[in-house]
PDB file of C-alpha atoms in Angstrom:
ATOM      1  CA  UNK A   1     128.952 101.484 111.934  1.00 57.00           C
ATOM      2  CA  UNK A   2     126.059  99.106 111.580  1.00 64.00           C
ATOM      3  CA  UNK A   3     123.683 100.298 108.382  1.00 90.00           C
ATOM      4  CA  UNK A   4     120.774  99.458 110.740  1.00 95.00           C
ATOM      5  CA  UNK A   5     120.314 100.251 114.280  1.00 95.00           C
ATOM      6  CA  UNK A   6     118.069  99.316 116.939  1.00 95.00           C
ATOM      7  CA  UNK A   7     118.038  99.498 120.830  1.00 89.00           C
ATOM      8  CA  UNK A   8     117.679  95.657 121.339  1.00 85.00           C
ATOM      9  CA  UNK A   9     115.925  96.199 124.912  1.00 85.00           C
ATOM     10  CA  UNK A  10     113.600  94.729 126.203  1.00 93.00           C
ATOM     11  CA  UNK A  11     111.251  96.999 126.151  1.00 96.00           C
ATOM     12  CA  UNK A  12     109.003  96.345 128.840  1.00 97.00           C
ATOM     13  CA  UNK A  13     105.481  98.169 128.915  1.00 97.00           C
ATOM     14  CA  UNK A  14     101.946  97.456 130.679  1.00 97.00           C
ATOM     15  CA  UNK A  15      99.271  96.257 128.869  1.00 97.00           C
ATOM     16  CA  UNK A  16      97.119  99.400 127.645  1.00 97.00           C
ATOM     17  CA  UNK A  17     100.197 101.771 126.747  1.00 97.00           C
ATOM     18  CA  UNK A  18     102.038 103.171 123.592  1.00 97.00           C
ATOM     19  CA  UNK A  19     105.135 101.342 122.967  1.00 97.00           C
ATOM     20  CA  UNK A  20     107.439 103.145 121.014  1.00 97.00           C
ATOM     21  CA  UNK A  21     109.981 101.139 119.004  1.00 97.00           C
ATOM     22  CA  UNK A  22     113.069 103.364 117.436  1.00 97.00           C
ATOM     23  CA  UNK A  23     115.248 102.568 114.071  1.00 96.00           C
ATOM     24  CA  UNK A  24     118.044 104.503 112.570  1.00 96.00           C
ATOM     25  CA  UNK A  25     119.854 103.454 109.493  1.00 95.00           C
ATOM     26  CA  UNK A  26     123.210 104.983 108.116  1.00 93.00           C
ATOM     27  CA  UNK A  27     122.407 105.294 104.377  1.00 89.00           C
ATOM     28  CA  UNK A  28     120.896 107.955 103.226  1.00 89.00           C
ATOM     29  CA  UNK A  29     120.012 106.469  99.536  1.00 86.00           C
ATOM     30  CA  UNK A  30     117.551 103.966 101.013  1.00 87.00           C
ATOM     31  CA  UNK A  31     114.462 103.666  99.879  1.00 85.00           C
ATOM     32  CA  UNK A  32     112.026 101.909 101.196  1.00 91.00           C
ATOM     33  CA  UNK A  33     111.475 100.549 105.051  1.00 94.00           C
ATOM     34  CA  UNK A  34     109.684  98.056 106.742  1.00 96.00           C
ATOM     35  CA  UNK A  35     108.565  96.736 110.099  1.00 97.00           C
ATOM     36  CA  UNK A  36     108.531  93.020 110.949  1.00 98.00           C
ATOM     37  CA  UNK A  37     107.501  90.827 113.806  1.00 98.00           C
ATOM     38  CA  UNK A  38     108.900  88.168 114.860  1.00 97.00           C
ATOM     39  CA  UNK A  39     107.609  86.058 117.747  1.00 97.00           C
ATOM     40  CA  UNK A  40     109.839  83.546 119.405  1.00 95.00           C
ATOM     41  CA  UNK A  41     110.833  80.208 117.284  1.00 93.00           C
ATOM     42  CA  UNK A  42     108.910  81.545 114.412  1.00 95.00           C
ATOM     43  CA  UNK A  43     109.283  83.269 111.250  1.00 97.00           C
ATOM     44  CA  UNK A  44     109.110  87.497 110.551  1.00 97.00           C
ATOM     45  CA  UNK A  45     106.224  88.451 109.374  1.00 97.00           C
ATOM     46  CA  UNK A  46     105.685  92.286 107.646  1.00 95.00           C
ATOM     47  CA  UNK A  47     103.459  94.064 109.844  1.00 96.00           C
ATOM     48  CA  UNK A  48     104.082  97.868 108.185  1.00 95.00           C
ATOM     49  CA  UNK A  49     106.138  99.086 105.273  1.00 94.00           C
ATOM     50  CA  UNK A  50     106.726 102.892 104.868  1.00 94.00           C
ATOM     51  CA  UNK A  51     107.971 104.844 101.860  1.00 91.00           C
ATOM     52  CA  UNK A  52     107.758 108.658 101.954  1.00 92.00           C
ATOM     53  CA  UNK A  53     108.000 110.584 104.734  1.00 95.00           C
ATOM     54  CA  UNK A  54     105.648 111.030 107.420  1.00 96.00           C
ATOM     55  CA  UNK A  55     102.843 109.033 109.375  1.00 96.00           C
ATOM     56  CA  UNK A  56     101.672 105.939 108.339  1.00 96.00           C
ATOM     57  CA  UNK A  57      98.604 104.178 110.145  1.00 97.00           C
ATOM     58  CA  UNK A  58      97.052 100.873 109.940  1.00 96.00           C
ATOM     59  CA  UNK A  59      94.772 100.018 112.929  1.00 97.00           C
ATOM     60  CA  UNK A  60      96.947 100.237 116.485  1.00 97.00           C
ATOM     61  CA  UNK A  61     100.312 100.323 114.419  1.00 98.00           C
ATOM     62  CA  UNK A  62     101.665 103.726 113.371  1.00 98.00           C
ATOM     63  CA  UNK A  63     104.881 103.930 111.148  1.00 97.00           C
ATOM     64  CA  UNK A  64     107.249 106.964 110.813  1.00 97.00           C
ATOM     65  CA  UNK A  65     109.859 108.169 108.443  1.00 97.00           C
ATOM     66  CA  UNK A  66     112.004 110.895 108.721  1.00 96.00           C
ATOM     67  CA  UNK A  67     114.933 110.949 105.688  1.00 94.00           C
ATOM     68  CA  UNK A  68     116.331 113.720 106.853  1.00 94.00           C
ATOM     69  CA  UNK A  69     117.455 112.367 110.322  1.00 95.00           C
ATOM     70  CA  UNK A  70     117.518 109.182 108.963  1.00 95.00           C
ATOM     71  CA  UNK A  71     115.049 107.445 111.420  1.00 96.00           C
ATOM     72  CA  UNK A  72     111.928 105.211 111.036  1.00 97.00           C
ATOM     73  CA  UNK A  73     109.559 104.309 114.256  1.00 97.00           C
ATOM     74  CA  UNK A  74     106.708 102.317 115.685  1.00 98.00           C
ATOM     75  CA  UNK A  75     104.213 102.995 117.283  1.00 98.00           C
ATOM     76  CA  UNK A  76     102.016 100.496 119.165  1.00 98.00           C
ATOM     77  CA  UNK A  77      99.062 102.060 120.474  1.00 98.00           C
ATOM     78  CA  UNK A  78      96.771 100.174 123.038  1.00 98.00           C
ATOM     79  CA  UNK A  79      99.544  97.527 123.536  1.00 98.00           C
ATOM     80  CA  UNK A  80      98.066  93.820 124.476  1.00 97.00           C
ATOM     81  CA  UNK A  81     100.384  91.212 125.829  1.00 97.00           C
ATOM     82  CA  UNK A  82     100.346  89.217 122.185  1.00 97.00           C
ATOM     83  CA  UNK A  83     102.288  92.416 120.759  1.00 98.00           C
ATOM     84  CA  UNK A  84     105.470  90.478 122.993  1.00 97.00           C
ATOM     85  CA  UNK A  85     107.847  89.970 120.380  1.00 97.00           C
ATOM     86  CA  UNK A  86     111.277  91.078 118.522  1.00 97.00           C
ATOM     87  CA  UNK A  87     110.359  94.211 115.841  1.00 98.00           C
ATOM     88  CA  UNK A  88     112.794  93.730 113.284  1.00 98.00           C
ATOM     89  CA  UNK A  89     113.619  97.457 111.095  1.00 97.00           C
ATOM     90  CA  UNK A  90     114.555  96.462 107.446  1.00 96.00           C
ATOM     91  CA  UNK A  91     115.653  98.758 105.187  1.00 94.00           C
ATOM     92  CA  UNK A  92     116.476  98.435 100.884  1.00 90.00           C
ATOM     93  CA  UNK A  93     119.502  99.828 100.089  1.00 79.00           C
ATOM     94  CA  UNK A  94     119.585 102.383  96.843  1.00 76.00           C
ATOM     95  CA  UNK A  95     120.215  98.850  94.338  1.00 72.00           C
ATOM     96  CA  UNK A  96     116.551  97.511  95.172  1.00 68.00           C
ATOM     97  CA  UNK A  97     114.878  95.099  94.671  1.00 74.00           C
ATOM     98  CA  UNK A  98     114.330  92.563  97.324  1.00 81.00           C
ATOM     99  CA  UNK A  99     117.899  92.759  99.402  1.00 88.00           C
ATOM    100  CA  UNK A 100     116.262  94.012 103.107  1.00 92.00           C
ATOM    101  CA  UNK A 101     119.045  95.035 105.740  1.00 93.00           C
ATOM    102  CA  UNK A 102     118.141  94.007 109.224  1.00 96.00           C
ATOM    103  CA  UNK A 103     118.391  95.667 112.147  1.00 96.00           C
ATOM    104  CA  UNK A 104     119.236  93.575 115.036  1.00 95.00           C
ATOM    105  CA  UNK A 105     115.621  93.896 116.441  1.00 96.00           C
ATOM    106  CA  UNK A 106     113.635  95.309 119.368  1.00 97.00           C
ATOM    107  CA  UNK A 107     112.754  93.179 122.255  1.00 97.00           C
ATOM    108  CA  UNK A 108     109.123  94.154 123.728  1.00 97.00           C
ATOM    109  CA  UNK A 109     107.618  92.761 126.096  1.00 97.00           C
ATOM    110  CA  UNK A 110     103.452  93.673 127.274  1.00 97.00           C
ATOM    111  CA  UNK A 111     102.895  92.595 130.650  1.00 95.00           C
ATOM    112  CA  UNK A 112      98.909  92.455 132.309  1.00 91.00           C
TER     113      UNK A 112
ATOM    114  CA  UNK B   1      96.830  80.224  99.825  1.00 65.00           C
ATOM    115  CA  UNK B   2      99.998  77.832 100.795  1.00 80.00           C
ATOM    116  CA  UNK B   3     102.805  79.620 102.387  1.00 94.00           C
ATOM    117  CA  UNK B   4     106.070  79.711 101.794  1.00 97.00           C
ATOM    118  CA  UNK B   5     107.530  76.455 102.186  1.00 97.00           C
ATOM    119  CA  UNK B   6     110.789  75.420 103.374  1.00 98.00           C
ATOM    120  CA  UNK B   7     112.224  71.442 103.551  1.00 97.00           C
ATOM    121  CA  UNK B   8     114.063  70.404 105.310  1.00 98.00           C
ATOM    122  CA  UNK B   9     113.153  72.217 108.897  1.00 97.00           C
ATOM    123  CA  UNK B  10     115.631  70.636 110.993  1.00 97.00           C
ATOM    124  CA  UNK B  11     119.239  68.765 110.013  1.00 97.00           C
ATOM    125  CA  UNK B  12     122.568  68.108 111.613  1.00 98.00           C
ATOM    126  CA  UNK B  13     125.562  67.741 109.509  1.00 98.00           C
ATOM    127  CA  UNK B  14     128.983  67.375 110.332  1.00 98.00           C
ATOM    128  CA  UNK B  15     132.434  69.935 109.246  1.00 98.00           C
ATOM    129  CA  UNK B  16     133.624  69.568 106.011  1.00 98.00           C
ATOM    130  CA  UNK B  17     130.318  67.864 104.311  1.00 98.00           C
ATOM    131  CA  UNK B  18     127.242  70.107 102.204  1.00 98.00           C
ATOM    132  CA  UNK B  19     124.050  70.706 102.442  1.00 98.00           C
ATOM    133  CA  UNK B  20     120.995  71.759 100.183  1.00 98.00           C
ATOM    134  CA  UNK B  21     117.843  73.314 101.292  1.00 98.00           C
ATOM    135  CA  UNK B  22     114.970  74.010  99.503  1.00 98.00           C
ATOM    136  CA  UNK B  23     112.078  76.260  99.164  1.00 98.00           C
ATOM    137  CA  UNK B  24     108.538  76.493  97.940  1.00 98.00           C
ATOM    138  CA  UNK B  25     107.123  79.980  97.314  1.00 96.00           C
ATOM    139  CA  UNK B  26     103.736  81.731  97.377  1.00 95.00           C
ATOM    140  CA  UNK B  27     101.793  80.497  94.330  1.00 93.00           C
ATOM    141  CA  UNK B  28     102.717  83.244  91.761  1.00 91.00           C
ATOM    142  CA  UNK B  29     105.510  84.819  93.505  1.00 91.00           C
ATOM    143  CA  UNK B  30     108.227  85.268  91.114  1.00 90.00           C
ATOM    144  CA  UNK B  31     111.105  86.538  93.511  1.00 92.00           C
ATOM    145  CA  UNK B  32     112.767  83.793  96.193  1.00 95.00           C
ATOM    146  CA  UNK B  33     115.072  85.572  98.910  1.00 95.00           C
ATOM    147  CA  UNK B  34     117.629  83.670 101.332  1.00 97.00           C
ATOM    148  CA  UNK B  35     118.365  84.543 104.664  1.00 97.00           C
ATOM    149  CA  UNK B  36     121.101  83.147 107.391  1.00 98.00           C
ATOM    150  CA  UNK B  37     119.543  84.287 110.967  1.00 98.00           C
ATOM    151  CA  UNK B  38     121.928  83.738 113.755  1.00 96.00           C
ATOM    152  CA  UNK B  39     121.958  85.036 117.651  1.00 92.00           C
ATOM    153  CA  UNK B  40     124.760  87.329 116.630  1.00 89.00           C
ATOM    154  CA  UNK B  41     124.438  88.413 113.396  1.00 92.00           C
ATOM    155  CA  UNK B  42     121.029  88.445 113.030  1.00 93.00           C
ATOM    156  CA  UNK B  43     118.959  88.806 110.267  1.00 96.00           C
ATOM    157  CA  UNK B  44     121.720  88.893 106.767  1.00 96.00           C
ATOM    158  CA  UNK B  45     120.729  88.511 103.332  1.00 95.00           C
ATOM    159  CA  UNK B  46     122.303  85.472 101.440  1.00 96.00           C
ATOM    160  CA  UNK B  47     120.575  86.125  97.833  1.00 94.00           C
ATOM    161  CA  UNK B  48     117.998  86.544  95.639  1.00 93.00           C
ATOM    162  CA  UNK B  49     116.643  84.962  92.513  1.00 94.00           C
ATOM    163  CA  UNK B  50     113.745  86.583  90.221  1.00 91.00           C
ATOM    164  CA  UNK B  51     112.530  84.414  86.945  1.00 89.00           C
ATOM    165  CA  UNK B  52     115.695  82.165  87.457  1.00 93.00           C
ATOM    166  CA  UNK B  53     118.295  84.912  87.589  1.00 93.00           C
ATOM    167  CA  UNK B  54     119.909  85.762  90.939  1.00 93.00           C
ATOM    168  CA  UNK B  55     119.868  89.655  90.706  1.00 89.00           C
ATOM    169  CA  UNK B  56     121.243  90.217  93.881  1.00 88.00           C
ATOM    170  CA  UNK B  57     123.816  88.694  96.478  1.00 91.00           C
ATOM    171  CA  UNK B  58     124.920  89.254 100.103  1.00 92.00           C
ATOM    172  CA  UNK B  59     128.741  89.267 101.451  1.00 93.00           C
ATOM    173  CA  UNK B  60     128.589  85.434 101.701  1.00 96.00           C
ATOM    174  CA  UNK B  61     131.543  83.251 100.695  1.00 97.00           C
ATOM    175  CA  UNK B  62     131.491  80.913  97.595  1.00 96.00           C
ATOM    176  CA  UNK B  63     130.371  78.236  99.544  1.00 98.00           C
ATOM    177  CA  UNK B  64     127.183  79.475  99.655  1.00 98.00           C
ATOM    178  CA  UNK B  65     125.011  79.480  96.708  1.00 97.00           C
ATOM    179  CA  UNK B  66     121.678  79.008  95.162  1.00 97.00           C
ATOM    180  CA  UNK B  67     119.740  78.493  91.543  1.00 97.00           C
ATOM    181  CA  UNK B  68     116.085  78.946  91.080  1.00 97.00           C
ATOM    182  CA  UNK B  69     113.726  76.756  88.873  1.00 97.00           C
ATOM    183  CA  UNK B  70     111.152  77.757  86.049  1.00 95.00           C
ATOM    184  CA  UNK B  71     108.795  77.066  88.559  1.00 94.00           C
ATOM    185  CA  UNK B  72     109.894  79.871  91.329  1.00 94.00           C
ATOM    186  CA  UNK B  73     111.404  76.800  93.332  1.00 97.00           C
ATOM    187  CA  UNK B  74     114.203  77.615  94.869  1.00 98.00           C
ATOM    188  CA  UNK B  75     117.281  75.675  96.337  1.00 98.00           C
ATOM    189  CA  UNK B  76     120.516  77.190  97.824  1.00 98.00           C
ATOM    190  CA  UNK B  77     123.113  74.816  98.858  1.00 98.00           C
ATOM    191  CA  UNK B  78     126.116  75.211 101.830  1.00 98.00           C
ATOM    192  CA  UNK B  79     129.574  73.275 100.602  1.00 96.00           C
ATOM    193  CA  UNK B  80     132.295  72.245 102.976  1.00 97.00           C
ATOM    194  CA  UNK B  81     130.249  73.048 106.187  1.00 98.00           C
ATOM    195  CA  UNK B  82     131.909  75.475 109.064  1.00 98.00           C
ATOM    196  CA  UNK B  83     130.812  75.154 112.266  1.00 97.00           C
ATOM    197  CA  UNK B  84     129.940  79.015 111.458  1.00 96.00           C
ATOM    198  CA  UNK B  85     127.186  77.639 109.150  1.00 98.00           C
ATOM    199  CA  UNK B  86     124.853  76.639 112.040  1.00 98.00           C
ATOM    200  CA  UNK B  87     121.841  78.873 111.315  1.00 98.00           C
ATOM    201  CA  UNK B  88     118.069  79.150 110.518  1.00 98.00           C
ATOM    202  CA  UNK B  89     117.807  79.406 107.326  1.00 98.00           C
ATOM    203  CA  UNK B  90     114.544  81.415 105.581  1.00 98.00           C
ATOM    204  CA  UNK B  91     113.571  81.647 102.497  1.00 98.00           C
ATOM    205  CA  UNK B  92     111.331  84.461 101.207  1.00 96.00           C
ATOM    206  CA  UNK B  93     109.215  85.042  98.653  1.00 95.00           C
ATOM    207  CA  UNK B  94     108.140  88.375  97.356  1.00 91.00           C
ATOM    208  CA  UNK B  95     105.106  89.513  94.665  1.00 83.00           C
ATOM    209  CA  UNK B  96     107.943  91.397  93.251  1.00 70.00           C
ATOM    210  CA  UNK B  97     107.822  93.724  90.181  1.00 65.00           C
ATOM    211  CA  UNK B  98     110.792  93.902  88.095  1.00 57.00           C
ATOM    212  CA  UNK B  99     111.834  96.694  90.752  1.00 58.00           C
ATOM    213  CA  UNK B 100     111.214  94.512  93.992  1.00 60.00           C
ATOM    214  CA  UNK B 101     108.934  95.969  96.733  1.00 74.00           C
ATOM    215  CA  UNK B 102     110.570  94.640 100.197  1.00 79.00           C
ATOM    216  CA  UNK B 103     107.700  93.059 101.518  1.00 89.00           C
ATOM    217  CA  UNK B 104     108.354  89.349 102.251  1.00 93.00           C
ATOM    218  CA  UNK B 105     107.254  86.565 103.199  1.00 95.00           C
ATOM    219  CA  UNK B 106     108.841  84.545 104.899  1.00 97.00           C
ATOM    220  CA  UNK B 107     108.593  80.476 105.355  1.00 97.00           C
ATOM    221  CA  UNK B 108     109.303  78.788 108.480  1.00 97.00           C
ATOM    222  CA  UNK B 109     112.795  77.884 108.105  1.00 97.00           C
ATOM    223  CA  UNK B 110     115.473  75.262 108.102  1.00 98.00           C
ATOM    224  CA  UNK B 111     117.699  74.825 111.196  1.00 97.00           C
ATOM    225  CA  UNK B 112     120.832  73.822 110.260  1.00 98.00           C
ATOM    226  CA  UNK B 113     123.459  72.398 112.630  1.00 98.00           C
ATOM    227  CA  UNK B 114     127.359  71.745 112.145  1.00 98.00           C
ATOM    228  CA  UNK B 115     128.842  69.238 114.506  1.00 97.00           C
TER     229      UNK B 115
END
């Protein structure tokens, strides 16, 4: 079983809508979680990192963590054809420090 | 603020020889993280070094390893090249407590091909 789990899509949605991007990981001692873009032929970049459970907003991106069933999400609201990209989940494992696992990434794609 | 920086960006190599890559962190980032990103692997973390002690390594052969400087430089090095080995290479660097936080940054990578 893969420790982090994405649907690797794409995920196609019109410009203007919610995109929803989904993450489960397998264990259940991790402790922090993180969202990362990664546009083609470029570098991730950290667009949300989430640590307790809940909601977590900054400006059209919405994080959520759920321990319990093991699942962290996305949220894109008001989605604009430069959101088109692979969302990478990352989790820490229980050790720390800086050692992220990957999820294989979401494909989405914003069309006009 | 300079980014992360990572030299070289682009080399071909051949079976059998080695290869070392380096990397520049964010001025006054103490933690330097490797990554191998491949089409069917993905994202997997090679190591990481904090104040010139590597406190933390992947599932990576011997083959692959890496030292940091005093100066948060970092350099990891491939020996006896696979074919396997052909990757993008990042390098991260991290404002990192003694604890770590998970946010990275990333440079833009070295693309590494085995022929």
């Amino acid at each position: 079983q893969k420790e982090v789990e994405q649907n690797s899509g794409p995920l196609s949605v019109p410009e203007g809508a919610i995109a929803s991007l989904n993450c489960t990981y397998s264990d259940r001692g991790s402790q922090s979680f993180f969202w990362y873009r990664q546009y083609s032929g470029k570098s991730p970049e950290l667009i949300m990192s989430i640590y307790s459970n809940g909601d977590k907003e900054d400006g059209r991106f919405t994080a959520q963590l759920n321990k319990a069933s093991q699942y962290v999400s996305l949220l894109i609201r008001d989605s604009q054809p430069s959101d088109s990209a692979t969302y990478l989940c990352a989790v820490t494992l229980p050790e720390g420090y800086n050692k992220l696992i990957f999820g294989a990434g979401t494909r989405l794609a914003v069309h006009p | 603020k300079a980014g992360v920086t990572q030299t070289p960006r682009y080399l071909i190599k051949t079976r059998g020889q080695q290869v070392t890559l380096s990397c520049s962190p964010i001025s006054g980032h103490r933690s330097v993280s490797w990554y191998q990103q491949t089409p069917g692997q993905g994202l997997q973390f090679l190591f990481e070094y904090f104040s010139e002690t590597q406190r933390n390594k992947g599932n990576f052969p011997g083959r692959f390893s890496g030292r940091q400087f005093s100066n948060s430089r970092s350099e990891m090095n491939v020996s006896t090249l696979e074919l396997g080995d052909s990757a993008l290479y990042l390098c991260a660097s991290s404002l990192s407590r003694s604890s770590g936080s998970g946010e990275l940054f990333f440079g833009e990578g070295s693309r590494l091909t085995v022929l």
